[in-house]
């Protein structure tokens, strides 16, 4: 199996660059078409008719911002230890980290990851002192340290252990399979197949799983099934919950043998319980989303504690809370120093493990003792350097006729409260997601260079219930753009933003929002910057990963594509050549068309980079973006 390699170097940027683009204003120009690799070397494309100028060599601050952008995911507990996946920073590739009380967290030398449903997840499982993991790039399943793959015929994710079985989801071009492996004999059972499957969880002879159709997304419509398993095959499948207009997610068998899961039948993802005798009941009715949209496999937004209690993440609006649920539906808040909690909770005894962060604290793996809830034990992660000036956001609620829109406004470093500043309005990378209220080194990179940043939870964001989440269906590139325009004008009206120095920026779906804004004559923005954007939603229904095609279909409308003829603002685009989510060919065609029309376009392709940029590729992107931002000021 492949091993992960830890790197202590920040890459080619350690060398003193001879050119420092971004340390002075750079005006956008037509024909700014360039291509780089992730080592910073420019690559001339003979077939490309436009001029290619020197690729951006990121300065040390851009490299440092990228290096600090460390992520933690997949937190779980097993054998008295905590395990999670760390990525970014000095890690050459994602790796499993484990921690035992009284010891330092240790990265294990195994590469981990899969691409099931494009975004992967559930890449490892722990039990009986052993670790099973899916390893990139194929997504085959190995026992850590073994010489041969246990499952070597496809891409596997959503691994779990139950009563001597290793369970997983295998994705194929034709659909998904539930696969069980008898750990003792290594015998493989292909149990069930459907268009999409997730969350196989086994207990006492019964298997639970989530299933949804090929023409929908799991946050729009999904079903929870339970069937008997005799060691060879499934029998008597029963639909427990979910349906055409209900989303169910995150099934877990509880300590008493009942099946727990999240359902949005009330309009909010709430925790429910089912057993064969009593059917389904609500465990903790609350007007809040207690689950995240299942973009990835393996989420666990709740965990079981002693004495019948359950710990659970809740979200009504942009901020996360941690609560405990006691028998009788008694819900209590747990005080935390965090505003953002990733959808992974685990329990060790009476302590809750989580991945938390705040506007002044980067992601941390932490333990909260229920005996002393005010004591937070940081297991892994760093705190902000005291010498670094951190911009902390102001939470602004803008009331629109359609719905309240939440904005998080970060002032530029050293700028007073009554000073209007050049402002970057960020459309998050959803659309079925939300702005993260946590220390984001990309934001700090921009604010340290004189730009305010405003994150907008536009319609379609999560954490506001099912109706708000579905508000973009058939309205993508319309309602989200309206909300970002309204946010920019509101910031100008209250004296926080300069009307003549407004920029809209977004990555992925947020990049599409930025490009659509640049297509409207009423746009308040002087520049649109898009990183790894979707460009043609209509065609994207065919080119998107299989998992995401129904999402593209739900969001799109006949006039959804970015039309170069309607672009009326300067734009800058960054795209990784190996993007498997949003085709780089679409942005390439758009850039060429704009150039031929004589419109202002700055375009950067990064060789070797995928949809989400990290490491040196992210540093290059930041340097390119800040140069584009500064062009607005010098116009």
Coordinates of C-alpha atoms in Angstrom, one line a residue:
X1 CA 0.0 0.0 0.0
X2 CA 1.1 3.6 -0.5
X3 CA 2.6 5.4 2.4
X4 CA 2.1 9.1 3.2
X5 CA 5.2 11.3 3.3
X6 CA 5.6 14.2 5.7
X7 CA 7.3 17.3 4.3
X8 CA 8.8 20.0 6.4
X9 CA 9.4 22.3 3.4
X10 CA 7.0 24.8 2.2
X11 CA 8.0 24.1 -1.4
X12 CA 9.8 26.1 -4.0
X13 CA 8.6 29.3 -2.3
X14 CA 11.4 28.7 0.3
X15 CA 13.7 30.1 -2.3
X16 CA 13.9 33.9 -2.5
X17 CA 11.8 34.8 -5.6
X18 CA 13.3 37.2 -8.1
X19 CA 9.8 38.5 -9.1
X20 CA 7.2 39.4 -6.4
X21 CA 4.0 40.0 -8.2
X22 CA 1.4 41.3 -5.8
X23 CA 3.7 43.6 -3.8
X24 CA 2.6 46.5 -6.0
X25 CA -0.7 47.3 -7.8
X26 CA -1.0 45.3 -11.1
X27 CA -3.7 46.5 -13.5
X28 CA -5.7 43.8 -15.3
X29 CA -5.0 43.7 -19.0
X30 CA -6.4 41.8 -21.9
X31 CA -4.3 38.8 -23.0
X32 CA -3.2 38.0 -19.4
X33 CA -3.3 34.3 -20.1
X34 CA -0.9 32.1 -18.2
X35 CA -0.2 28.6 -17.1
X36 CA 1.9 27.4 -14.2
X37 CA 2.7 24.1 -12.6
X38 CA 2.6 23.7 -8.8
X39 CA 6.3 24.4 -8.6
X40 CA 5.8 27.9 -10.0
X41 CA 7.3 27.2 -13.4
X42 CA 5.6 28.8 -16.4
X43 CA 4.6 26.5 -19.2
X44 CA 4.1 27.8 -22.7
X45 CA 1.2 26.3 -24.6
X46 CA 1.9 26.5 -28.3
X47 CA -1.7 26.2 -29.2
X48 CA -2.7 29.1 -27.0
X49 CA -2.9 32.3 -29.1
X50 CA -2.8 34.7 -26.2
X51 CA 0.4 36.0 -24.5
X52 CA 1.6 34.1 -21.5
X53 CA 3.3 36.3 -18.9
X54 CA 5.5 35.2 -16.0
X55 CA 3.6 33.0 -13.5
X56 CA 3.1 34.5 -10.0
X57 CA 5.8 33.6 -7.6
X58 CA 4.1 33.8 -4.2
X59 CA 5.7 35.8 -1.5
X60 CA 6.5 34.3 1.8
X61 CA 3.2 35.6 3.4
X62 CA 1.1 33.8 0.7
X63 CA 3.1 30.6 1.3
X64 CA 2.7 31.0 5.0
X65 CA -1.1 31.5 4.7
X66 CA -1.3 28.3 2.6
X67 CA 0.9 26.4 5.0
X68 CA -1.3 27.4 8.0
X69 CA -4.4 26.2 6.2
X70 CA -4.4 22.8 7.9
X71 CA -7.7 20.8 7.9
X72 CA -8.9 18.0 10.2
X73 CA -11.7 15.6 9.2
X74 CA -13.1 12.1 9.9
X75 CA -12.7 12.3 13.7
X76 CA -13.6 9.0 15.4
X77 CA -12.8 7.0 18.5
X78 CA -11.7 3.4 18.9
X79 CA -9.8 1.2 21.3
X80 CA -9.5 4.1 23.7
X81 CA -7.8 6.4 21.2
X82 CA -8.9 9.2 18.9
X83 CA -8.2 9.1 15.2
X84 CA -8.7 11.7 12.5
X85 CA -7.4 12.8 9.1
X86 CA -5.1 15.8 8.7
X87 CA -4.5 17.5 5.4
X88 CA -2.7 20.6 4.1
X89 CA 0.1 22.4 5.9
X90 CA 3.3 20.5 5.8
X91 CA 1.6 17.2 4.9
X92 CA 2.4 16.1 1.4
X93 CA -0.9 14.3 1.4
X94 CA -3.7 13.5 3.8
X95 CA -2.7 11.1 6.7
X96 CA -4.4 9.4 9.6
X97 CA -3.4 10.8 13.0
X98 CA -4.0 9.0 16.3
X99 CA -3.8 10.2 19.9
X100 CA -3.8 8.4 23.2
X101 CA -4.2 10.2 26.5
X102 CA -0.9 11.3 27.9
X103 CA 0.8 11.1 24.5
X104 CA 1.5 13.4 21.6
X105 CA -0.7 13.0 18.5
X106 CA 1.2 11.0 15.8
X107 CA 0.7 10.9 12.1
X108 CA 0.7 7.4 10.8
X109 CA 2.7 6.6 7.6
X110 CA -0.3 5.6 5.4
X111 CA -1.9 7.5 2.6
X112 CA -5.6 7.7 3.0
X113 CA -8.5 8.8 0.9
X114 CA -11.1 7.9 -1.7
X115 CA -13.3 9.6 -4.3
X116 CA -16.6 7.8 -3.8
X117 CA -19.3 10.3 -4.8
X118 CA -16.5 12.6 -5.9
X119 CA -15.9 14.0 -2.4
X120 CA -15.0 10.8 -0.6
X121 CA -15.2 10.4 3.2
X122 CA -15.3 7.5 5.6
X123 CA -11.8 6.6 4.6
X124 CA -10.9 4.5 7.6
X125 CA -12.3 2.3 10.4
X126 CA -10.8 1.2 13.6
X127 CA -11.5 -1.9 15.8
X128 CA -9.7 -4.6 17.7
X129 CA -6.4 -2.7 17.6
X130 CA -6.4 -2.7 13.8
X131 CA -7.0 0.0 11.2
X132 CA -8.6 -0.5 7.8
X133 CA -8.4 2.3 5.3
X134 CA -9.1 3.2 1.7
X135 CA -6.0 4.4 0.0
X136 CA -5.6 6.8 -3.0
X137 CA -5.7 7.0 -5.9
X138 CA -7.8 3.8 -6.5
X139 CA -9.7 3.8 -3.2
X140 CA -8.8 0.2 -2.5
X141 CA -9.2 -1.1 1.0
X142 CA -6.2 -2.3 3.1
X143 CA -5.5 -3.3 6.6
X144 CA -2.9 -0.8 7.7
X145 CA 0.5 -2.3 7.2
X146 CA -0.7 -5.3 5.1
X147 CA 1.1 -6.4 2.0
X148 CA -2.0 -6.8 -0.1
X149 CA -5.3 -5.0 -0.5
X150 CA -8.4 -6.5 1.1
X151 CA -10.7 -5.0 -1.5
X152 CA -8.9 -4.1 -4.8
X153 CA -11.7 -3.9 -7.4
X154 CA -13.0 -0.4 -7.1
X155 CA -13.3 2.8 -5.1
X156 CA -14.5 2.2 -1.5
X157 CA -15.6 4.6 1.2
X158 CA -17.8 5.0 4.2
X159 CA -16.0 2.3 6.1
X160 CA -17.4 1.0 9.4
X161 CA -16.9 -1.9 11.8
X162 CA -19.8 -3.9 13.2
X163 CA -19.9 -7.3 15.0
X164 CA -16.8 -8.7 13.1
X165 CA -17.8 -7.2 9.7
X166 CA -16.0 -4.5 7.8
X167 CA -18.7 -2.6 5.8
X168 CA -18.2 -0.1 3.0
X169 CA -19.8 1.5 -0.1
X170 CA -18.2 0.7 -3.5
X171 CA -19.0 3.1 -6.3
X172 CA -19.0 2.0 -9.9
X173 CA -20.1 4.0 -13.0
X174 CA -23.4 2.1 -13.0
X175 CA -24.2 2.6 -9.3
X176 CA -23.2 1.8 -5.7
X177 CA -22.8 -1.5 -3.8
X178 CA -22.9 -2.3 -0.1
X179 CA -20.0 -4.6 0.6
X180 CA -19.3 -6.6 3.8
X181 CA -16.1 -8.4 4.6
X182 CA -15.9 -11.0 7.3
X183 CA -12.8 -9.8 9.2
X184 CA -11.9 -13.3 10.4
X185 CA -12.1 -15.1 7.1
X186 CA -11.7 -12.1 4.7
X187 CA -14.7 -13.4 2.8
X188 CA -16.4 -10.7 0.8
X189 CA -20.2 -10.3 0.4
X190 CA -21.8 -8.0 -2.2
X191 CA -25.0 -7.4 -0.3
X192 CA -27.0 -4.7 -2.2
X193 CA -26.8 -2.3 -5.1
X194 CA -28.7 0.9 -6.0
X195 CA -28.1 4.2 -7.6
X196 CA -26.6 5.8 -4.5
X197 CA -25.9 4.3 -1.1
X198 CA -24.3 5.5 2.2
X199 CA -23.8 4.8 5.9
X200 CA -23.9 0.9 6.1
X201 CA -24.2 0.3 9.9
X202 CA -24.5 -3.3 11.3
X203 CA -25.7 -4.4 14.7
X204 CA -27.0 -7.7 16.1
X205 CA -27.9 -9.3 12.8
X206 CA -29.4 -6.1 11.2
X207 CA -27.9 -3.8 8.6
X208 CA -29.1 -0.2 8.2
X209 CA -28.2 2.0 5.3
X210 CA -29.2 5.2 3.4
X211 CA -30.3 5.1 -0.2
X212 CA -31.4 7.6 -2.8
X213 CA -32.3 7.7 -6.5
X214 CA -30.1 8.7 -9.4
X215 CA -32.1 11.9 -10.1
X216 CA -31.9 13.5 -6.7
X217 CA -29.4 14.6 -4.0
X218 CA -29.4 13.0 -0.5
X219 CA -30.3 16.4 1.1
X220 CA -33.4 16.6 -1.0
X221 CA -34.7 13.1 -0.9
X222 CA -33.3 9.9 0.7
X223 CA -34.5 6.8 2.5
X224 CA -33.3 4.8 5.5
X225 CA -33.6 1.0 5.2
X226 CA -33.1 -1.9 7.7
X227 CA -32.7 -5.5 6.7
X228 CA -31.7 -8.8 8.4
X229 CA -28.2 -10.2 7.5
X230 CA -27.5 -13.9 8.2
X231 CA -23.8 -13.8 7.3
X232 CA -24.5 -14.4 3.6
X233 CA -27.3 -12.2 2.3
X234 CA -29.9 -9.5 3.2
X235 CA -33.5 -10.3 3.8
X236 CA -36.7 -8.5 4.7
X237 CA -35.6 -5.0 3.9
X238 CA -37.8 -2.4 5.5
X239 CA -38.0 1.3 4.8
X240 CA -37.8 3.0 8.2
X241 CA -37.8 6.7 7.2
X242 CA -37.4 9.2 4.4
X243 CA -39.2 9.7 1.1
X244 CA -39.7 11.9 -1.9
X245 CA -39.6 15.2 0.1
X246 CA -37.7 14.1 3.1
X247 CA -33.9 13.8 3.7
X248 CA -32.5 11.3 6.2
X249 CA -28.9 10.9 7.1
X250 CA -26.3 9.6 9.7
X251 CA -27.9 6.4 11.0
X252 CA -26.2 4.9 14.1
X253 CA -27.2 2.0 16.3
X254 CA -27.5 3.2 19.9
X255 CA -26.3 1.4 23.0
X256 CA -29.7 -0.1 23.6
X257 CA -30.0 -1.4 20.1
X258 CA -32.3 1.3 18.8
X259 CA -31.5 2.9 15.5
X260 CA -30.9 6.7 15.5
X261 CA -30.8 9.0 12.5
X262 CA -31.4 12.6 11.3
X263 CA -34.5 13.5 9.4
X264 CA -35.7 16.9 8.0
X265 CA -39.4 15.9 7.9
X266 CA -40.2 18.9 10.1
X267 CA -38.1 21.3 7.9
X268 CA -35.0 20.9 10.1
X269 CA -32.6 18.0 10.3
X270 CA -33.5 16.6 13.8
X271 CA -32.5 13.5 15.7
X272 CA -35.0 10.6 15.6
X273 CA -35.0 7.1 16.9
X274 CA -36.6 3.9 15.5
X275 CA -37.1 0.3 16.8
X276 CA -39.2 -2.5 15.4
X277 CA -41.6 -2.5 18.3
X278 CA -42.3 1.3 18.8
X279 CA -41.6 2.7 15.3
X280 CA -40.1 6.2 14.9
X281 CA -40.1 9.1 17.4
X282 CA -38.4 12.4 17.7
X283 CA -35.5 12.4 20.2
X284 CA -34.8 16.2 20.4
X285 CA -37.3 18.4 18.5
X286 CA -35.6 21.7 17.9
X287 CA -35.8 24.5 15.2
X288 CA -32.2 23.9 14.1
X289 CA -30.3 21.8 11.7
X290 CA -28.5 19.1 13.6
X291 CA -26.8 17.6 10.6
X292 CA -24.7 19.0 7.8
X293 CA -25.6 18.5 4.1
X294 CA -24.0 15.1 3.3
X295 CA -21.4 16.2 0.8
X296 CA -19.0 13.6 2.1
X297 CA -19.5 10.2 3.6
X298 CA -18.9 9.4 7.2
X299 CA -20.4 12.4 9.0
X300 CA -21.4 12.0 12.6
X301 CA -23.0 15.1 14.1
X302 CA -24.0 13.2 17.3
X303 CA -22.5 10.7 19.7
X304 CA -23.6 8.6 22.7
X305 CA -22.6 9.4 26.3
X306 CA -23.0 7.5 29.5
X307 CA -26.4 7.6 31.4
X308 CA -28.5 7.7 28.2
X309 CA -27.3 11.1 27.1
X310 CA -26.5 12.2 23.6
X311 CA -24.1 15.0 22.5
X312 CA -25.2 16.8 19.3
X313 CA -24.2 19.7 17.1
X314 CA -27.0 22.2 16.3
X315 CA -27.1 25.1 13.8
X316 CA -29.8 27.7 13.4
X317 CA -28.1 30.4 11.4
X318 CA -24.3 30.6 10.8
X319 CA -23.1 29.6 14.3
X320 CA -22.7 26.0 15.7
X321 CA -23.6 25.0 19.2
X322 CA -23.0 21.8 21.1
X323 CA -25.9 20.5 23.2
X324 CA -26.5 17.4 25.3
X325 CA -29.9 15.6 25.1
X326 CA -30.9 13.7 28.3
X327 CA -33.8 11.2 28.5
X328 CA -37.2 13.0 28.3
X329 CA -36.0 15.4 25.5
X330 CA -34.1 17.7 27.9
X331 CA -31.7 19.7 25.8
X332 CA -28.8 21.6 27.5
X333 CA -26.2 23.9 26.0
X334 CA -22.5 23.0 26.5
X335 CA -20.4 26.2 26.7
X336 CA -17.6 26.2 24.1
X337 CA -14.9 28.6 22.9
X338 CA -15.9 27.6 19.3
X339 CA -18.2 29.0 16.7
X340 CA -17.7 26.3 14.1
X341 CA -17.8 22.6 14.7
X342 CA -17.2 20.1 12.0
X343 CA -19.7 17.3 11.6
X344 CA -17.7 14.7 13.5
X345 CA -18.3 14.0 17.2
X346 CA -16.8 11.1 19.1
X347 CA -17.0 10.0 22.7
X348 CA -14.3 8.6 25.0
X349 CA -15.9 7.8 28.3
X350 CA -17.8 10.9 29.4
X351 CA -15.7 13.2 27.2
X352 CA -16.7 14.6 23.8
X353 CA -14.2 14.9 21.1
X354 CA -14.7 17.4 18.3
X355 CA -13.0 19.5 15.6
X356 CA -13.7 23.1 16.6
X357 CA -12.6 26.6 15.6
X358 CA -13.5 30.2 16.1
X359 CA -12.6 33.6 14.5
X360 CA -9.4 33.6 16.5
X361 CA -8.7 29.9 16.6
X362 CA -7.8 27.6 13.7
X363 CA -9.2 24.1 13.6
X364 CA -8.4 22.1 16.8
X365 CA -9.1 18.5 17.8
X366 CA -10.4 19.0 21.4
X367 CA -11.8 17.0 24.3
X368 CA -14.6 18.4 26.5
X369 CA -15.2 16.6 29.8
X370 CA -18.9 16.5 30.8
X371 CA -17.7 16.5 34.4
X372 CA -15.9 19.8 33.8
X373 CA -17.4 21.2 30.6
X374 CA -15.5 24.5 30.9
X375 CA -12.2 22.7 30.6
X376 CA -11.2 22.2 27.0
X377 CA -8.2 19.9 26.3
X378 CA -6.7 20.7 23.0
X379 CA -5.4 17.4 21.5
X380 CA -4.1 18.8 18.2
X381 CA -4.0 22.1 16.4
X382 CA -2.5 25.5 17.0
X383 CA -3.6 28.9 18.3
X384 CA -3.0 32.2 16.6
X385 CA 0.5 33.7 16.9
X386 CA 0.3 36.6 19.3
X387 CA 2.4 38.7 16.9
X388 CA -0.2 38.2 14.1
X389 CA -3.0 40.8 14.0
X390 CA -6.2 38.8 13.5
X391 CA -9.3 40.4 11.9
X392 CA -12.4 39.3 13.9
X393 CA -15.7 39.4 12.0
X394 CA -18.7 41.5 12.8
X395 CA -22.0 39.6 12.4
X396 CA -24.4 41.7 10.3
X397 CA -28.0 40.6 9.6
X398 CA -29.5 42.2 6.5
X399 CA -33.3 41.9 6.3
X400 CA -34.5 41.4 2.7
X401 CA -38.1 40.8 1.6
X402 CA -37.2 37.2 0.7
X403 CA -35.3 36.3 3.8
X404 CA -32.8 37.6 6.3
X405 CA -29.2 37.3 5.0
X406 CA -26.3 36.9 7.3
X407 CA -22.9 38.7 6.6
X408 CA -19.6 38.3 8.4
X409 CA -17.6 41.4 7.9
X410 CA -13.8 41.3 8.5
X411 CA -12.1 44.8 8.7
X412 CA -8.7 45.3 7.1
X413 CA -5.8 45.2 9.6
X414 CA -5.2 48.6 11.2
X415 CA -8.4 50.3 9.8
X416 CA -10.7 52.1 12.2
X417 CA -14.3 51.2 12.7
X418 CA -15.6 54.3 10.9
X419 CA -13.5 53.9 7.7
X420 CA -14.9 52.6 4.5
X421 CA -12.4 50.1 2.9
X422 CA -12.0 48.3 -0.4
X423 CA -14.1 45.2 0.1
X424 CA -14.1 41.6 -1.2
X425 CA -17.6 40.0 -1.0
X426 CA -17.1 36.2 -0.8
X427 CA -19.8 33.9 -2.1
X428 CA -19.1 30.6 -0.3
X429 CA -18.3 27.4 -2.2
X430 CA -21.7 25.8 -1.7
X431 CA -24.3 26.4 -2.9
X432 CA -25.5 23.9 -0.4
X433 CA -23.1 24.9 2.4
X434 CA -22.4 28.0 4.5
X435 CA -19.8 30.6 5.5
X436 CA -17.5 29.1 8.1
X437 CA -17.1 31.4 11.1
X438 CA -13.6 30.4 12.0
X439 CA -10.0 31.6 11.6
X440 CA -9.4 31.5 7.9
X441 CA -5.9 32.3 6.8
X442 CA -7.0 33.2 3.3
X443 CA -9.2 35.9 4.8
X444 CA -6.4 37.1 7.1
X445 CA -4.1 37.3 4.0
X446 CA -6.5 39.7 2.3
X447 CA -7.2 41.8 5.4
X448 CA -3.5 42.2 6.1
X449 CA -3.2 43.8 2.7
X450 CA -5.9 46.4 3.2
X451 CA -9.0 44.7 2.0
X452 CA -12.1 44.1 4.0
X453 CA -13.8 40.7 3.5
X454 CA -17.5 40.0 3.7
X455 CA -18.7 36.4 3.8
X456 CA -22.4 36.1 2.7
X457 CA -24.8 33.3 3.5
X458 CA -26.9 33.7 0.4
X459 CA -30.1 31.9 -0.2
X460 CA -29.4 28.2 -0.7
X461 CA -27.0 28.0 2.3
X462 CA -27.3 25.4 5.0
X463 CA -28.1 25.8 8.6
X464 CA -31.4 27.7 8.0
X465 CA -33.7 24.8 7.4
X466 CA -35.0 22.9 4.3
X467 CA -36.9 25.8 2.7
X468 CA -33.9 28.2 2.7
X469 CA -31.6 25.4 1.6
X470 CA -33.7 24.7 -1.5
X471 CA -34.2 28.4 -2.4
X472 CA -31.7 28.2 -5.2
X473 CA -33.3 25.3 -7.1
X474 CA -34.0 26.7 -10.5
X475 CA -32.6 30.1 -9.4
X476 CA -28.9 29.6 -9.3
X477 CA -27.0 32.6 -10.5
X478 CA -30.0 34.7 -9.7
X479 CA -31.0 34.7 -6.1
X480 CA -27.4 34.2 -4.8
X481 CA -26.2 37.1 -7.0
X482 CA -29.1 39.3 -5.8
X483 CA -28.1 38.6 -2.2
X484 CA -24.4 39.3 -2.8
X485 CA -25.3 42.6 -4.6
X486 CA -27.6 43.5 -1.7
X487 CA -24.8 42.7 0.8
X488 CA -22.3 44.9 -1.0
X489 CA -24.8 47.9 -1.2
X490 CA -25.7 47.5 2.4
X491 CA -22.0 47.6 3.4
X492 CA -21.6 50.8 1.4
X493 CA -24.7 52.3 3.0
X494 CA -23.5 51.7 6.5
X495 CA -20.1 53.1 5.8
X496 CA -18.0 49.9 5.8
X497 CA -17.2 49.6 2.1
X498 CA -16.0 51.9 -0.6
X499 CA -18.5 52.0 -3.5
X500 CA -15.8 52.3 -6.1
X501 CA -13.7 49.5 -4.7
X502 CA -16.0 46.5 -4.5
X503 CA -14.9 43.0 -5.6
X504 CA -16.9 39.8 -5.7
X505 CA -14.9 36.6 -5.2
X506 CA -15.9 32.9 -5.0
X507 CA -14.5 29.4 -5.4
X508 CA -16.4 26.5 -7.1
X509 CA -20.1 27.3 -7.0
X510 CA -19.1 30.7 -5.4
X511 CA -17.0 31.3 -8.5
X512 CA -20.0 30.8 -10.7
X513 CA -21.9 33.3 -8.5
X514 CA -19.0 35.8 -9.1
X515 CA -19.1 35.3 -12.9
X516 CA -22.9 35.7 -13.0
X517 CA -22.5 38.9 -11.1
X518 CA -20.1 40.2 -13.7
X519 CA -22.8 39.5 -16.4
X520 CA -25.2 42.0 -14.9
X521 CA -25.1 45.7 -15.8
X522 CA -26.5 46.5 -12.3
X523 CA -23.6 44.8 -10.6
X524 CA -22.0 47.0 -7.9
X525 CA -18.7 45.2 -8.3
X526 CA -15.8 46.5 -10.3
X527 CA -14.2 43.1 -10.6
X528 CA -15.2 39.4 -10.3
X529 CA -12.6 36.8 -9.3
X530 CA -13.5 33.1 -9.6
X531 CA -11.4 30.2 -8.4
X532 CA -12.2 26.7 -10.0
X533 CA -15.7 28.0 -11.1
X534 CA -18.6 26.2 -12.6
X535 CA -19.2 28.0 -15.9
X536 CA -21.9 26.2 -17.8
X537 CA -24.5 24.6 -15.4
X538 CA -26.6 23.2 -18.3
X539 CA -23.7 21.3 -19.7
X540 CA -22.4 20.5 -16.2
X541 CA -25.4 18.2 -15.8
X542 CA -23.5 15.9 -18.1
X543 CA -19.9 16.6 -17.2
X544 CA -20.2 16.8 -13.4
X545 CA -19.4 13.8 -11.2
X546 CA -22.2 11.2 -11.2
X547 CA -23.1 12.2 -7.6
X548 CA -23.5 15.8 -8.4
X549 CA -25.4 15.7 -11.7
X550 CA -28.8 15.8 -10.0
X551 CA -27.7 18.9 -8.1
X552 CA -26.7 20.6 -11.3
X553 CA -30.1 19.7 -12.8
X554 CA -32.0 21.0 -9.7
X555 CA -30.1 24.3 -9.7
X556 CA -29.9 25.0 -13.4
X557 CA -32.4 26.8 -15.7
X558 CA -32.3 27.5 -19.4
X559 CA -30.4 30.8 -19.0
X560 CA -28.0 29.6 -16.3
X561 CA -24.8 29.4 -18.4
X562 CA -22.2 32.2 -18.2
X563 CA -22.4 33.9 -21.6
X564 CA -19.2 35.8 -22.6
X565 CA -21.4 38.3 -24.6
X566 CA -23.0 39.5 -21.4
X567 CA -19.9 39.9 -19.3
X568 CA -19.6 43.6 -18.5
X569 CA -17.0 43.7 -15.7
X570 CA -13.4 42.7 -15.6
X571 CA -12.9 39.1 -14.4
X572 CA -10.0 37.0 -13.2
X573 CA -10.1 33.2 -13.1
X574 CA -7.8 30.6 -11.5
X575 CA -8.3 27.0 -12.3
X576 CA -6.5 23.7 -11.6
X577 CA -5.9 21.7 -14.8
X578 CA -6.7 18.4 -13.0
X579 CA -10.1 19.6 -11.7
X580 CA -12.4 16.6 -11.6
X581 CA -15.5 18.6 -10.5
X582 CA -15.7 21.7 -12.7
X583 CA -14.0 21.2 -16.1
X584 CA -11.1 23.5 -16.8
X585 CA -12.0 23.3 -20.5
X586 CA -15.1 25.4 -19.8
X587 CA -13.1 28.3 -18.2
X588 CA -10.5 28.0 -20.9
X589 CA -13.2 28.5 -23.6
X590 CA -14.7 31.4 -21.6
X591 CA -11.3 33.1 -21.3
X592 CA -10.5 32.7 -25.0
X593 CA -13.9 34.1 -26.0
X594 CA -13.6 37.1 -23.7
X595 CA -10.1 37.8 -25.1
X596 CA -11.4 37.6 -28.6
X597 CA -14.1 40.1 -27.7
X598 CA -11.6 42.5 -26.3
X599 CA -12.9 42.2 -22.8
X600 CA -10.7 42.4 -19.7
X601 CA -9.8 38.9 -18.6
X602 CA -6.9 37.7 -16.4
X603 CA -6.6 33.9 -16.4
X604 CA -4.3 31.4 -14.6
X605 CA -4.2 27.7 -15.0
X606 CA -2.2 25.7 -12.4
X607 CA -0.8 22.4 -13.6
X608 CA -1.3 19.4 -11.3
X609 CA -3.9 21.2 -9.2
X610 CA -7.4 19.8 -8.6
X611 CA -10.7 21.5 -7.7
X612 CA -9.6 22.5 -4.2
X613 CA -6.2 24.2 -4.0
X614 CA -3.7 23.6 -1.3
X615 CA -0.1 24.0 -0.6
X616 CA 2.0 25.9 -3.2
X617 CA -0.9 25.9 -5.6
X618 CA -3.0 27.8 -3.0
X619 CA -0.1 30.2 -2.4
X620 CA 0.1 30.9 -6.2
X621 CA -3.7 31.5 -6.3
X622 CA -3.6 34.0 -3.4
X623 CA -0.8 35.9 -5.0
X624 CA -2.7 36.1 -8.3
X625 CA -5.9 37.1 -6.5
X626 CA -4.4 39.9 -4.4
X627 CA -2.8 41.3 -7.6
X628 CA -6.2 41.3 -9.2
X629 CA -7.8 42.9 -6.2
X630 CA -5.3 45.7 -6.2
X631 CA -6.1 46.5 -9.8
X632 CA -9.5 47.8 -8.7
X633 CA -7.8 50.4 -6.5
X634 CA -5.5 51.8 -9.3
X635 CA -8.2 52.2 -11.9

